[in-house]
Short mmCIF file of C-alpha atoms in Angstrom, two decimals:
data_model
loop_
_atom_site.label_atom_id
_atom_site.label_comp_id
_atom_site.label_asym_id
_atom_site.label_seq_id
_atom_site.Cartn_x
_atom_site.Cartn_y
_atom_site.Cartn_z
CA UNK A 1 118.07 74.01 44.58
CA UNK A 2 117.60 72.39 41.18
CA UNK A 3 113.88 73.22 41.31
CA UNK A 4 114.73 76.84 42.10
CA UNK A 5 116.93 77.21 39.01
CA UNK A 6 114.29 75.56 36.86
CA UNK A 7 111.78 78.06 38.21
CA UNK A 8 114.04 81.01 37.31
CA UNK A 9 114.67 79.60 33.84
CA UNK A 10 110.94 79.30 33.21
CA UNK A 11 110.47 82.99 34.11
CA UNK A 12 113.28 84.07 31.73
CA UNK A 13 111.78 82.03 28.89
CA UNK A 14 108.32 83.46 29.54
CA UNK A 15 109.64 87.03 29.53
CA UNK A 16 111.61 86.40 26.34
CA UNK A 17 108.59 84.97 24.57
CA UNK A 18 106.44 87.88 25.73
CA UNK A 19 109.08 90.32 24.47
CA UNK A 20 109.17 88.65 21.06
CA UNK A 21 105.41 88.83 20.88
CA UNK A 22 105.45 92.56 21.59
CA UNK A 23 108.01 93.26 18.86
CA UNK A 24 106.08 91.22 16.31
CA UNK A 25 102.90 93.08 17.12
CA UNK A 26 104.68 96.43 16.84
CA UNK A 27 106.18 95.55 13.48
CA UNK A 28 102.83 94.41 12.14
CA UNK A 29 101.25 97.70 13.14
CA UNK A 30 103.79 99.75 11.24
CA UNK A 31 103.75 100.18 7.48
CA UNK A 32 106.64 98.31 5.90
CA UNK A 33 108.48 100.68 3.59
CA UNK A 34 108.51 97.96 0.93
CA UNK A 35 104.69 98.05 0.95
CA UNK A 36 104.57 101.78 0.20
CA UNK A 37 104.26 102.58 -3.50
CA UNK A 38 106.10 105.64 -4.80
CA UNK A 39 104.02 107.84 -7.10
CA UNK A 40 106.00 110.22 -9.32
CA UNK A 41 104.00 113.40 -9.82
CA UNK A 42 104.83 115.56 -12.82
CA UNK A 43 104.43 119.30 -12.28
CA UNK A 44 105.97 122.59 -13.33
CA UNK A 45 107.88 125.43 -11.73
CA UNK A 46 106.53 128.41 -13.65
CA UNK A 47 102.77 128.62 -13.01
CA UNK A 48 102.26 131.42 -10.47
CA UNK A 49 100.46 130.28 -7.32
CA UNK A 50 99.81 126.80 -8.78
CA UNK A 51 103.25 125.20 -9.05
CA UNK A 52 106.34 127.38 -8.78
CA UNK A 53 109.62 127.89 -6.95
CA UNK A 54 109.30 130.41 -4.13
CA UNK A 55 111.95 132.92 -3.03
CA UNK A 56 113.43 130.29 -0.70
CA UNK A 57 113.92 127.82 -3.53
CA UNK A 58 111.03 125.57 -2.47
CA UNK A 59 108.57 123.97 -4.88
CA UNK A 60 105.12 125.05 -3.73
CA UNK A 61 101.76 126.43 -4.86
CA UNK A 62 98.18 125.24 -4.68
CA UNK A 63 98.52 122.05 -6.75
CA UNK A 64 101.74 121.08 -5.00
CA UNK A 65 100.29 121.57 -1.52
CA UNK A 66 97.11 119.67 -2.41
CA UNK A 67 99.25 116.69 -3.45
CA UNK A 68 101.17 116.94 -0.18
CA UNK A 69 97.86 116.92 1.73
CA UNK A 70 96.76 113.84 -0.23
CA UNK A 71 100.11 112.22 0.58
CA UNK A 72 99.33 112.55 4.30
CA UNK A 73 95.95 110.86 3.79
CA UNK A 74 97.10 107.90 1.69
CA UNK A 75 99.52 105.84 3.76
CA UNK A 76 100.00 103.21 1.06
CA UNK A 77 101.64 105.75 -1.24
CA UNK A 78 104.58 108.12 -1.20
CA UNK A 79 104.19 111.05 -3.62
CA UNK A 80 107.36 112.51 -5.11
CA UNK A 81 107.53 115.47 -7.50
CA UNK A 82 109.34 115.59 -10.81
CA UNK A 83 109.43 119.06 -12.36
CA UNK A 84 109.52 119.80 -16.09
CA UNK A 85 108.25 122.15 -18.77
CA UNK A 86 104.48 122.04 -19.20
CA UNK A 87 104.85 120.88 -22.83
CA UNK A 88 106.62 117.70 -21.63
CA UNK A 89 104.05 116.58 -19.07
CA UNK A 90 101.68 114.61 -21.31
CA UNK A 91 104.50 112.81 -23.13
CA UNK A 92 106.12 111.91 -19.81
CA UNK A 93 102.84 110.45 -18.53
CA UNK A 94 102.28 108.54 -21.76
CA UNK A 95 105.79 107.05 -21.63
CA UNK A 96 105.41 106.11 -17.92
CA UNK A 97 108.18 108.43 -16.78
CA UNK A 98 105.67 109.85 -14.31
CA UNK A 99 102.53 108.37 -12.74
CA UNK A 100 100.40 111.48 -12.30
CA UNK A 101 100.16 115.11 -13.43
CA UNK A 102 99.41 118.02 -11.08
CA UNK A 103 99.37 121.19 -13.16
CA UNK A 104 95.90 122.76 -13.24
CA UNK A 105 94.79 120.23 -15.87
CA UNK A 106 91.35 120.38 -17.48
CA UNK A 107 89.65 117.66 -19.50
CA UNK A 108 89.33 117.65 -23.26
CA UNK A 109 88.44 114.93 -25.74
CA UNK A 110 92.01 114.33 -26.91
CA UNK A 111 93.36 113.94 -23.38
CA UNK A 112 90.51 111.64 -22.32
CA UNK A 113 91.33 109.23 -25.16
CA UNK A 114 94.81 108.61 -23.79
CA UNK A 115 94.64 109.32 -20.07
CA UNK A 116 92.59 108.88 -16.94
CA UNK A 117 91.16 111.82 -15.00
CA UNK A 118 89.99 111.50 -11.43
CA UNK A 119 86.24 111.96 -10.87
CA UNK A 120 86.53 114.53 -8.09
CA UNK A 121 87.55 118.02 -9.20
CA UNK A 122 89.80 119.82 -6.73
CA UNK A 123 89.64 123.27 -8.28
CA UNK A 124 87.98 125.52 -10.87
CA UNK A 125 90.09 127.61 -13.21
CA UNK A 126 88.25 130.62 -14.69
CA UNK A 127 90.03 132.01 -17.75
CA UNK A 128 89.44 135.57 -18.91
CA UNK A 129 90.72 137.57 -21.85
CA UNK A 130 93.78 139.32 -20.42
CA UNK A 131 95.43 142.44 -21.84
CA UNK A 132 97.95 145.12 -20.86
CA UNK A 133 96.38 147.40 -18.25
CA UNK A 134 96.58 150.47 -20.50
CA UNK A 135 94.55 148.87 -23.34
CA UNK A 136 90.87 149.75 -23.45
CA UNK A 137 89.92 148.48 -26.93
CA UNK A 138 89.59 144.78 -26.05
CA UNK A 139 86.75 143.43 -23.93
CA UNK A 140 86.02 140.00 -25.42
CA UNK A 141 87.16 137.43 -27.99
CA UNK A 142 85.09 139.28 -30.60
CA UNK A 143 87.37 142.30 -30.16
CA UNK A 144 90.39 140.13 -30.96
CA UNK A 145 89.42 139.50 -34.58
CA UNK A 146 92.40 140.51 -36.68
CA UNK A 147 94.61 140.59 -33.59
CA UNK A 148 97.12 138.21 -32.04
CA UNK A 149 96.46 136.04 -28.97
CA UNK A 150 99.14 134.03 -27.17
CA UNK A 151 98.49 130.81 -25.23
CA UNK A 152 100.33 127.65 -24.18
CA UNK A 153 100.74 125.20 -27.07
CA UNK A 154 99.09 122.16 -25.41
CA UNK A 155 96.84 124.03 -23.01
CA UNK A 156 93.07 123.80 -22.78
CA UNK A 157 92.99 127.45 -23.82
CA UNK A 158 94.69 126.50 -27.10
CA UNK A 159 92.14 123.74 -27.73
CA UNK A 160 89.28 126.12 -26.99
CA UNK A 161 90.63 128.87 -29.28
CA UNK A 162 91.18 126.38 -32.10
CA UNK A 163 87.50 125.40 -31.93
CA UNK A 164 86.45 129.04 -31.60
CA UNK A 165 88.44 129.97 -34.68
CA UNK A 166 87.00 127.11 -36.72
CA UNK A 167 83.51 128.31 -35.86
CA UNK A 168 84.21 132.01 -36.47
CA UNK A 169 86.27 132.01 -39.66
CA UNK A 170 89.78 131.83 -38.14
CA UNK A 171 89.82 135.56 -37.43
CA UNK A 172 92.04 135.43 -34.35
CA UNK A 173 95.77 134.92 -34.94
CA UNK A 174 96.68 132.38 -32.25
CA UNK A 175 100.38 132.07 -31.38
CA UNK A 176 102.02 129.84 -28.82
CA UNK A 177 104.18 130.77 -25.87
CA UNK A 178 107.76 129.58 -25.86
CA UNK A 179 109.78 128.33 -22.91
CA UNK A 180 109.81 130.35 -19.72
CA UNK A 181 107.18 131.62 -17.35
CA UNK A 182 107.21 135.20 -18.65
CA UNK A 183 107.07 134.61 -22.41
CA UNK A 184 103.37 135.51 -22.78
CA UNK A 185 103.86 138.55 -20.55
CA UNK A 186 106.92 139.62 -22.54
CA UNK A 187 105.04 139.37 -25.84
CA UNK A 188 102.17 141.42 -24.42
CA UNK A 189 104.59 144.00 -23.08
CA UNK A 190 106.43 144.36 -26.40
CA UNK A 191 103.22 144.43 -28.44
CA UNK A 192 103.99 141.22 -30.32
CA UNK A 193 100.72 139.84 -28.91
CA UNK A 194 97.52 141.67 -28.03
CA UNK A 195 96.00 139.38 -25.42
CA UNK A 196 96.10 136.02 -23.68
CA UNK A 197 93.76 133.90 -21.56
CA UNK A 198 94.58 133.82 -17.86
CA UNK A 199 93.13 133.40 -14.39
CA UNK A 200 92.72 136.35 -12.00
CA UNK A 201 95.03 134.75 -9.44
CA UNK A 202 97.89 134.31 -11.93
CA UNK A 203 97.52 137.91 -13.10
CA UNK A 204 97.50 139.19 -9.52
CA UNK A 205 100.73 137.28 -8.87
CA UNK A 206 102.32 138.57 -12.07
CA UNK A 207 101.33 142.17 -11.34
CA UNK A 208 102.92 141.95 -7.90
CA UNK A 209 106.12 140.39 -9.23
CA UNK A 210 106.64 142.47 -12.37
CA UNK A 211 106.51 146.14 -13.27
CA UNK A 212 104.37 145.39 -16.33
CA UNK A 213 100.69 145.43 -15.35
CA UNK A 214 97.86 143.39 -16.90
CA UNK A 215 94.12 143.10 -16.36
CA UNK A 216 91.33 140.62 -17.08
CA UNK A 217 88.37 141.91 -19.08
CA UNK A 218 84.85 140.82 -19.87
CA UNK A 219 83.17 137.61 -18.78
CA UNK A 220 84.70 134.21 -18.06
CA UNK A 221 85.69 132.57 -21.36
CA UNK A 222 86.32 129.10 -19.92
CA UNK A 223 85.60 127.96 -16.36
CA UNK A 224 87.29 124.59 -16.40
CA UNK A 225 87.06 121.94 -13.75
CA UNK A 226 90.58 121.00 -12.69
CA UNK A 227 91.71 117.41 -12.19
CA UNK A 228 94.77 115.25 -11.71
CA UNK A 229 95.73 113.00 -14.60
CA UNK A 230 96.83 109.34 -14.54
CA UNK A 231 97.63 106.51 -16.88
CA UNK A 232 94.65 104.43 -17.98
CA UNK A 233 95.88 101.44 -15.97
CA UNK A 234 95.95 103.32 -12.66
CA UNK A 235 92.26 103.10 -11.79
CA UNK A 236 93.00 102.11 -8.17
CA UNK A 237 95.29 105.10 -7.60
CA UNK A 238 92.74 107.43 -9.19
CA UNK A 239 89.97 106.08 -6.97
CA UNK A 240 92.00 106.48 -3.78
CA UNK A 241 93.03 110.03 -4.72
CA UNK A 242 89.34 110.79 -5.25
CA UNK A 243 88.53 109.58 -1.75
CA UNK A 244 91.31 111.73 -0.30
CA UNK A 245 90.04 114.81 -2.17
CA UNK A 246 86.53 114.26 -0.82
CA UNK A 247 87.92 114.13 2.72
CA UNK A 248 90.01 117.27 2.19
CA UNK A 249 86.94 119.08 0.88
CA UNK A 250 84.84 117.99 3.83
CA UNK A 251 87.37 118.99 6.49
CA UNK A 252 88.04 122.39 4.87
CA UNK A 253 91.64 121.74 3.86
CA UNK A 254 91.07 122.45 0.16
CA UNK A 255 89.23 125.70 0.87
CA UNK A 256 92.03 126.81 3.17
CA UNK A 257 94.73 126.04 0.59
CA UNK A 258 92.78 127.72 -2.22
CA UNK A 259 92.25 130.87 -0.19
CA UNK A 260 95.93 130.97 0.76
CA UNK A 261 97.37 130.42 -2.71
CA UNK A 262 94.67 131.69 -5.07
CA UNK A 263 93.13 134.52 -3.08
CA UNK A 264 89.68 133.00 -2.70
CA UNK A 265 87.86 129.67 -2.64
CA UNK A 266 88.13 128.25 -6.18
CA UNK A 267 87.13 124.75 -5.03
CA UNK A 268 83.51 125.72 -5.77
CA UNK A 269 82.24 127.08 -9.07
CA UNK A 270 81.81 130.85 -9.11
#
């Protein structure tokens, strides 16, 4: 009888040990939440089709959805958005309030001195001279001599126009858009500005949303490669985001998102 109870006890111990082994294995296979690094992504809410609030109150757009696709690929990170005015993005990255910028950002010399860009572009952003639809006297930057052009204060368009003006005798009066998504459009509508630089997809969105109609004219002025931006110290994060972008290009995800949000495939240079 004693041997029988010893036999039963040995079975219970064996089962218990096996059960503990299974749980340990299961836990090891799952990503511990403490091991997942949160990445705060700075973006905006007022760039049509790129990063904006839709009619259901959801933050979305091409850049936002690309980050969400990257989030699914990189299990060691959790990407969270922090929205702000475009003019505050660079300062927030420099002061470590955010870890990354997703806002249709192009490289320029000043930005490259302070920040890190990933190597793999995820989009191209063709900028055209853009005017009210009823204007037929402007077809290029040359036609804007003596006229007023409005752009974002820290945008790549502003940097480009500054260099253009220096080279061509400062003949274009460049002014900067204030707060709000529709400031440039409002100034064009009221005649306080004659033109801006914009992408076809943002103009299409604006024309659908507003009664005031605009058009792009002439050839592409700038066809910038678009990147995410990081702090200089975040080389590892940059590298892993690059790998995720390559995968999303290869499997067609980027093309699909670009076509959905921008109207065509802007992941390749036109």
